[in-house]
CSV table of C-alpha atoms in Angstrom, one decimal:
chain,number,residue,atom,x,y,z
N,1427,MET,CA,159.7,32.2,149.1
N,1428,SER,CA,162.9,30.3,149.1
N,1429,GLU,CA,164.6,28.8,146.2
N,1430,VAL,CA,164.3,25.0,145.8
N,1431,THR,CA,167.6,23.4,145.0
N,1432,ALA,CA,167.7,20.2,143.0
N,1433,LEU,CA,168.8,18.2,146.2
N,1434,ALA,CA,166.5,19.6,148.8
N,1435,ARG,CA,163.4,17.6,149.7
N,1436,PRO,CA,160.4,19.7,149.1
N,1437,LEU,CA,158.4,20.9,152.1
N,1438,THR,CA,155.1,23.1,151.9
N,1439,ILE,CA,154.6,25.2,154.9
N,1440,LEU,CA,150.9,26.3,155.6
N,1441,LEU,CA,151.1,29.5,157.5
N,1442,ALA,CA,148.1,30.1,159.7
N,1443,ALA,CA,146.7,33.7,159.7
N,1444,PRO,CA,146.0,35.1,162.0
N,1445,ARG,CA,148.7,33.9,164.4
N,1446,GLY,CA,150.9,35.3,167.0
N,1447,PHE,CA,150.2,38.6,169.1
N,1448,CYS,CA,146.8,39.6,169.9
N,1449,ALA,CA,145.8,43.2,170.8
N,1450,GLY,CA,145.5,42.3,174.5
N,1451,VAL,CA,149.1,41.0,174.5
N,1452,ASP,CA,150.4,43.7,172.4
N,1453,ARG,CA,148.9,46.4,174.7
N,1454,ALA,CA,150.3,44.5,177.9
N,1455,ILE,CA,153.8,44.3,176.6
N,1456,GLN,CA,153.7,48.0,175.5
N,1457,ILE,CA,152.5,48.9,179.2
N,1458,VAL,CA,155.6,47.4,180.6
N,1459,GLU,CA,157.8,49.0,178.1
N,1460,ARG,CA,156.3,52.4,178.6
N,1461,ALA,CA,156.4,52.0,182.5
N,1462,ILE,CA,160.2,51.3,182.1
N,1463,GLU,CA,160.6,54.5,180.0
N,1464,LYS,CA,158.6,56.6,182.3
N,1465,TRP,CA,159.8,55.5,185.7
N,1466,GLY,CA,163.1,53.8,184.8
N,1467,ALA,CA,164.3,50.3,185.9
N,1468,PRO,CA,163.3,48.4,187.9
N,1469,VAL,CA,159.5,48.0,187.1
N,1470,TYR,CA,158.0,45.1,188.9
N,1471,VAL,CA,155.3,42.8,187.1
N,1472,ARG,CA,153.0,40.7,189.1
N,1473,HIS,CA,152.9,37.3,187.3
N,1474,GLU,CA,154.4,36.9,183.8
N,1475,ILE,CA,153.0,39.7,181.8
N,1476,VAL,CA,152.0,37.3,179.1
N,1477,HIS,CA,152.7,33.6,178.9
N,1478,ASN,CA,155.7,33.5,176.8
N,1479,VAL,CA,159.3,32.8,177.8
N,1480,HIS,CA,160.9,35.0,175.1
N,1481,VAL,CA,158.7,38.0,176.0
N,1482,VAL,CA,159.4,37.7,179.5
N,1483,GLU,CA,163.1,37.5,179.1
N,1484,ARG,CA,163.3,40.5,176.7
N,1485,LEU,CA,161.4,42.5,179.2
N,1486,LYS,CA,163.7,41.5,181.9
N,1487,ARG,CA,166.8,42.6,180.0
N,1488,LEU,CA,164.9,46.0,179.6
N,1489,GLY,CA,164.5,46.2,183.4
N,1490,ALA,CA,161.2,44.3,184.5
N,1491,VAL,CA,161.3,42.2,187.5
N,1492,PHE,CA,158.8,39.5,187.5
N,1493,VAL,CA,157.4,38.3,191.0
N,1494,GLU,CA,154.3,36.1,191.9
N,1495,GLU,CA,152.9,38.2,194.8
N,1496,LEU,CA,152.6,41.9,195.3
N,1497,ALA,CA,154.4,41.5,198.8
N,1498,GLU,CA,157.6,40.9,196.9
N,1499,CYS,CA,157.5,44.4,195.5
N,1500,PRO,CA,159.1,47.5,197.1
N,1501,THR,CA,156.5,50.2,197.8
N,1502,ASP,CA,158.8,52.8,196.1
N,1503,ARG,CA,158.7,51.2,192.6
N,1504,PRO,CA,155.9,50.8,190.2
N,1505,VAL,CA,154.2,47.5,189.7
N,1506,VAL,CA,152.3,46.3,186.6
N,1507,PHE,CA,149.4,43.7,186.8
N,1508,SER,CA,149.6,41.0,184.1
N,1509,ALA,CA,147.2,40.6,181.1
N,1510,HIS,CA,145.4,37.8,182.8
N,1511,GLY,CA,143.8,39.8,185.4
N,1512,VAL,CA,144.1,40.0,189.3
N,1513,PRO,CA,141.6,39.6,192.1
N,1514,LYS,CA,140.3,42.7,193.6
N,1515,SER,CA,142.3,42.2,196.6
N,1516,VAL,CA,145.6,42.9,194.6
N,1517,PRO,CA,144.9,46.6,193.5
N,1518,GLU,CA,143.3,47.2,197.0
N,1519,GLU,CA,146.4,46.1,198.6
N,1520,ALA,CA,148.6,48.3,196.3
N,1521,SER,CA,146.4,51.2,197.2
N,1522,ARG,CA,146.8,50.6,200.9
N,1523,ARG,CA,150.5,50.4,200.4
N,1524,ASN,CA,150.4,53.7,198.5
N,1525,MET,CA,152.1,52.0,195.5
N,1526,ILE,CA,152.1,53.1,191.8
N,1527,TYR,CA,150.5,50.4,189.8
N,1528,VAL,CA,149.3,50.0,186.2
N,1529,ASP,CA,146.6,47.4,185.4
N,1530,ALA,CA,147.5,45.6,182.1
N,1531,THR,CA,144.4,43.2,182.2
N,1532,CYS,CA,143.2,42.6,178.8
N,1533,PRO,CA,140.1,44.5,178.2
N,1534,LEU,CA,138.3,41.4,177.1
N,1535,VAL,CA,139.1,39.7,180.3
N,1536,SER,CA,137.9,42.8,182.1
N,1537,LYS,CA,134.6,42.4,180.2
N,1538,VAL,CA,134.2,39.0,181.8
N,1539,HIS,CA,134.9,40.6,185.3
N,1540,VAL,CA,132.1,43.2,184.6
N,1541,GLU,CA,129.7,40.3,183.5
N,1542,ALA,CA,130.4,38.5,186.7
N,1543,GLN,CA,129.9,41.5,188.8
N,1544,ARG,CA,126.5,42.2,186.8
N,1545,HIS,CA,125.3,38.7,187.6
N,1546,PHE,CA,126.3,38.9,191.2
N,1547,ASP,CA,124.5,42.2,191.6
N,1548,ALA,CA,121.5,40.5,190.2
N,1549,GLU,CA,121.7,37.9,193.0
N,1550,ARG,CA,122.6,35.1,190.5
N,1551,GLU,CA,124.8,32.2,191.3
N,1552,ILE,CA,127.7,32.2,188.9
N,1553,VAL,CA,129.5,29.4,187.0
N,1554,LEU,CA,132.9,30.0,185.5
N,1555,ILE,CA,133.9,27.6,182.8
N,1556,GLY,CA,137.7,27.4,182.9
N,1557,HIS,CA,140.9,25.6,183.8
N,1558,ALA,CA,141.7,25.5,187.7
N,1559,GLY,CA,144.9,27.4,188.7
N,1560,HIS,CA,145.1,29.4,185.5
N,1561,PRO,CA,145.8,33.0,186.6
N,1562,GLU,CA,142.9,34.4,184.6
N,1563,VAL,CA,140.6,32.0,186.5
N,1564,ILE,CA,142.0,33.1,189.8
N,1565,GLY,CA,141.5,36.8,188.8
N,1566,THR,CA,138.0,36.3,187.7
N,1567,MET,CA,137.0,34.3,190.8
N,1568,GLY,CA,138.6,36.9,192.9
N,1569,GLN,CA,136.3,39.8,191.6
N,1570,LEU,CA,133.6,38.3,193.9
N,1571,PRO,CA,133.3,37.2,197.5
N,1572,GLN,CA,134.5,33.5,198.1
N,1573,GLY,CA,131.7,31.0,197.2
N,1574,ALA,CA,130.0,33.4,194.6
N,1575,VAL,CA,131.5,31.4,191.7
N,1576,THR,CA,131.8,27.8,191.0
N,1577,LEU,CA,134.5,26.6,188.5
N,1578,ILE,CA,133.3,24.0,186.0
N,1579,GLN,CA,136.1,22.4,184.0
N,1580,ASP,CA,134.2,19.7,181.9
N,1581,VAL,CA,130.9,18.2,181.0
N,1582,ALA,CA,131.4,15.6,183.9
N,1583,GLU,CA,131.4,18.5,186.4
N,1584,VAL,CA,128.1,19.9,185.0
N,1585,ALA,CA,126.3,16.6,185.9
N,1586,ASP,CA,127.7,16.9,189.4
N,1587,PHE,CA,126.9,20.7,189.8
N,1588,GLN,CA,123.8,21.5,192.0
N,1589,PRO,CA,122.9,25.1,192.5
N,1590,LYS,CA,121.2,26.8,195.3
N,1591,ASP,CA,118.4,27.9,192.8
N,1592,ALA,CA,118.4,26.8,189.1
N,1593,ARG,CA,116.4,29.8,188.2
N,1594,LYS,CA,119.0,32.3,189.5
N,1595,LEU,CA,122.0,31.0,187.7
N,1596,ALA,CA,124.4,32.4,185.1
N,1597,PHE,CA,127.9,31.5,183.5
N,1598,VAL,CA,130.9,33.3,182.2
N,1599,THR,CA,134.1,31.6,180.5
N,1600,GLN,CA,137.8,32.1,180.5
N,1601,THR,CA,138.8,33.9,177.3
N,1602,THR,CA,141.4,31.3,176.1
N,1603,LEU,CA,139.4,28.0,176.1
N,1604,SER,CA,138.9,25.6,173.2
N,1605,VAL,CA,135.7,27.0,171.3
N,1606,ASP,CA,134.3,23.5,170.7
N,1607,ASP,CA,135.0,22.2,174.2
N,1608,THR,CA,133.3,25.2,175.7
N,1609,ALA,CA,130.3,24.8,173.4
N,1610,GLU,CA,130.0,21.4,174.7
N,1611,ILE,CA,130.1,22.4,178.3
N,1612,VAL,CA,127.8,25.3,177.7
N,1613,GLY,CA,125.3,22.9,175.9
N,1614,ALA,CA,125.4,20.6,178.9
N,1615,LEU,CA,124.6,23.4,181.3
N,1616,GLN,CA,121.7,24.8,179.1
N,1617,ALA,CA,120.3,21.3,178.9
N,1618,LYS,CA,120.4,20.8,182.5
N,1619,PHE,CA,119.6,24.3,183.6
N,1620,PRO,CA,117.4,25.8,180.7
N,1621,GLU,CA,117.0,29.3,182.5
N,1622,ILE,CA,120.7,29.7,183.1
N,1623,SER,CA,121.7,33.3,181.8
N,1624,PRO,CA,124.5,33.6,179.2
N,1625,PRO,CA,127.0,36.4,178.8
N,1626,HIS,CA,125.7,39.3,176.6
N,1627,LYS,CA,128.4,38.5,174.1
N,1628,GLU,CA,130.6,35.3,174.1
N,1629,ASP,CA,133.5,35.5,176.4
N,1630,ILE,CA,136.1,33.6,174.4
N,1631,CYS,CA,138.1,36.2,172.7
N,1632,TYR,CA,138.2,37.1,169.2
N,1633,ALA,CA,141.9,36.2,168.9
N,1634,THR,CA,141.4,32.9,170.5
N,1635,THR,CA,138.5,32.0,168.2
N,1636,ASN,CA,140.3,33.2,165.0
N,1637,ARG,CA,143.5,31.3,165.8
N,1638,GLN,CA,141.5,28.1,166.3
N,1639,GLU,CA,139.7,28.7,163.1
N,1640,ALA,CA,142.9,29.2,161.2
N,1641,VAL,CA,144.4,26.1,162.6
N,1642,LYS,CA,141.1,24.1,161.7
N,1643,ALA,CA,141.5,25.4,158.1
N,1644,LEU,CA,145.0,23.8,157.7
N,1645,GLY,CA,144.7,21.0,160.0
N,1646,ALA,CA,143.3,18.4,157.5
N,1647,LYS,CA,146.0,19.4,155.0
N,1648,ALA,CA,149.1,19.2,157.3
N,1649,ASP,CA,151.1,16.2,157.9
N,1650,LEU,CA,152.5,17.9,160.9
N,1651,LEU,CA,151.5,20.9,162.9
N,1652,LEU,CA,153.9,22.9,165.0
N,1653,VAL,CA,152.3,25.5,167.5
N,1654,ILE,CA,154.9,28.1,168.8
N,1655,GLY,CA,154.0,29.0,172.2
N,1656,SER,CA,155.0,28.3,175.9
N,1657,LYS,CA,153.8,25.4,177.9
N,1658,THR,CA,152.1,27.8,180.4
N,1659,SER,CA,150.0,29.4,177.4
N,1660,SER,CA,146.5,28.1,177.5
N,1661,ASN,CA,145.6,29.4,174.0
N,1662,SER,CA,148.7,27.8,172.5
N,1663,ILE,CA,148.0,24.4,174.2
N,1664,ARG,CA,144.4,24.5,172.9
N,1665,LEU,CA,145.8,25.2,169.2
N,1666,VAL,CA,147.7,21.8,169.5
N,1667,GLU,CA,144.4,20.1,170.4
N,1668,VAL,CA,142.3,21.8,167.8
N,1669,GLY,CA,144.8,21.0,165.1
N,1670,LEU,CA,144.8,17.2,166.0
N,1671,ARG,CA,141.0,17.3,166.1
N,1672,ALA,CA,141.1,18.9,162.7
N,1673,GLY,CA,143.0,16.3,161.1
N,1674,ALA,CA,146.6,17.0,161.5
N,1675,LYS,CA,148.5,13.7,161.7
N,1676,ALA,CA,150.9,15.0,164.4
N,1677,ALA,CA,151.1,18.2,166.3
N,1678,HIS,CA,153.6,19.6,168.7
N,1679,LEU,CA,153.9,22.8,171.1
N,1680,ILE,CA,157.4,24.3,170.7
N,1681,ASP,CA,159.0,27.3,172.4
N,1682,ASP,CA,161.0,28.1,169.3
N,1683,ALA,CA,163.1,26.6,166.6
N,1684,HIS,CA,165.3,24.9,169.1
N,1685,GLY,CA,162.3,22.9,170.2
N,1686,ILE,CA,162.1,20.9,167.0
N,1687,ASP,CA,163.0,17.4,166.7
N,1688,TRP,CA,163.7,17.0,163.1
N,1689,SER,CA,162.8,13.1,163.2
N,1690,TRP,CA,159.2,14.5,163.2
N,1691,PHE,CA,159.7,15.5,159.7
N,1692,ASP,CA,160.5,11.9,158.4
N,1693,GLY,CA,157.9,11.4,155.5
N,1694,ILE,CA,156.5,14.8,156.0
N,1695,SER,CA,155.7,16.9,152.9
N,1696,THR,CA,153.2,19.5,154.4
N,1697,LEU,CA,153.9,21.6,157.6
N,1698,GLY,CA,151.1,23.5,159.4
N,1699,LEU,CA,152.7,26.4,161.3
N,1700,THR,CA,151.1,28.7,163.7
N,1701,ALA,CA,151.8,30.8,167.0
N,1702,GLY,CA,149.8,31.3,170.1
N,1703,ALA,CA,148.5,34.7,170.9
N,1704,SER,CA,151.5,35.6,173.2
N,1705,ALA,CA,154.3,34.4,170.8
N,1706,PRO,CA,156.2,36.9,168.8
N,1707,GLU,CA,156.5,36.8,164.9
N,1708,ASP,CA,160.2,36.5,164.9
N,1709,LEU,CA,159.9,33.1,166.4
N,1710,VAL,CA,157.7,32.0,163.4
N,1711,GLU,CA,160.2,33.5,161.2
N,1712,ALA,CA,163.1,31.6,162.9
N,1713,VAL,CA,161.2,28.3,162.3
N,1714,ILE,CA,160.7,29.1,158.8
N,1715,ALA,CA,164.5,29.8,158.4
N,1716,ALA,CA,165.3,26.5,160.0
N,1717,CYS,CA,163.1,24.7,157.6
N,1718,GLN,CA,164.6,26.5,154.7
N,1719,ALA,CA,168.1,25.5,155.6
N,1720,ARG,CA,166.9,21.8,155.4
N,1721,PHE,CA,164.2,21.6,152.8
N,1722,GLY,CA,163.1,23.2,149.5
N,1723,VAL,CA,160.4,25.4,151.2
N,1724,THR,CA,157.2,26.8,149.5
N,1725,LEU,CA,155.1,29.0,151.8
N,1726,GLN,CA,151.3,29.2,151.6
N,1727,ASP,CA,149.1,31.5,153.8
N,1728,VAL,CA,146.0,30.1,155.0
N,1729,GLU,CA,144.1,33.2,156.1
N,1730,VAL,CA,140.5,32.9,157.7
N,1731,THR,CA,140.1,36.5,158.6
N,1732,ARG,CA,142.1,39.8,159.3
N,1733,GLU,CA,142.4,41.4,162.7
N,1734,ASP,CA,142.4,45.3,163.1
N,1735,VAL,CA,141.7,45.4,166.9
N,1736,ILE,CA,143.7,47.8,168.9
N,1737,PHE,CA,143.2,48.4,172.4
N,1738,LYS,CA,144.3,51.8,174.0
N,1739,LEU,CA,147.0,52.1,176.6
N,1740,PRO,CA,146.0,53.3,180.2
N,1741,ARG,CA,146.4,57.1,180.3
N,1742,VAL,CA,149.2,56.9,183.0
N,1743,VAL,CA,151.6,55.2,180.4
N,1744,ALA,CA,150.0,56.5,177.1
N,1745,THR,CA,152.6,59.2,177.1
N,1746,ALA,CA,155.8,57.7,178.8
N,1747,GLN,CA,157.3,61.1,179.2
N,1748,ASP,CA,154.3,62.7,181.3
């Protein structure tokens, strides 16, 4: 906690907890780091390993080369698939080219892939609730033959959707959606198609849910909410939306402390601060330090739960020296 000087305007910072890295992001970053340790640089990564510019730039400095397609990778260097998951065609192509590859897909995304396959094997038509063009959506739809999965993005699309057989229908969801928005879409699907099969367990991941609940807990108390995360990060964008719905008077997504417009703080006495699941904690600390340089800061944690989830690394990089 900083010392409050007589001249500094007081500012209370409500720190959301949990915030920042989730287990899937931490695992994906470790996979790239271990791959570089094991095989040396360069190690290729198909798509951004996680959606955060600072994480990507640090891994580039270590020797990671980020590409969008497998065709950009030489066959004599290892390649890592991002945490968002990839279509089945990608590892199949890597195998055909005799490439070394490591799949860093988040285990909770892999769970959605397994669910989709289970429904397909049961001859059900599948609805995927998600955002068009997001790599996780592309990866999930790419687990099954073209046409097997229909993407639904909002309630309006539910109204227009006509399945082949409403009695043989199932849904899965992207893991990083707004919990409330998704519940609304699911409700519309279940109202229109009462026999639709849900996932065994909710697809929205624990980290997305927890970070949204933490923002809800501080949203109504915050004059201003800052969410640290990249503009490509779905879960970070959702935190801004959730904060505004929860009552924050204003909310902004920033990459780091340099993204702050200090005019946002005019008349502000309480700041809510959080970070998306792919944003490192040092960015949070830098925003706090920037505030402390301008205000008399009091820090308060707003904790809704504690996370202790850890995902094992793939065996091929679990011991980098092997």
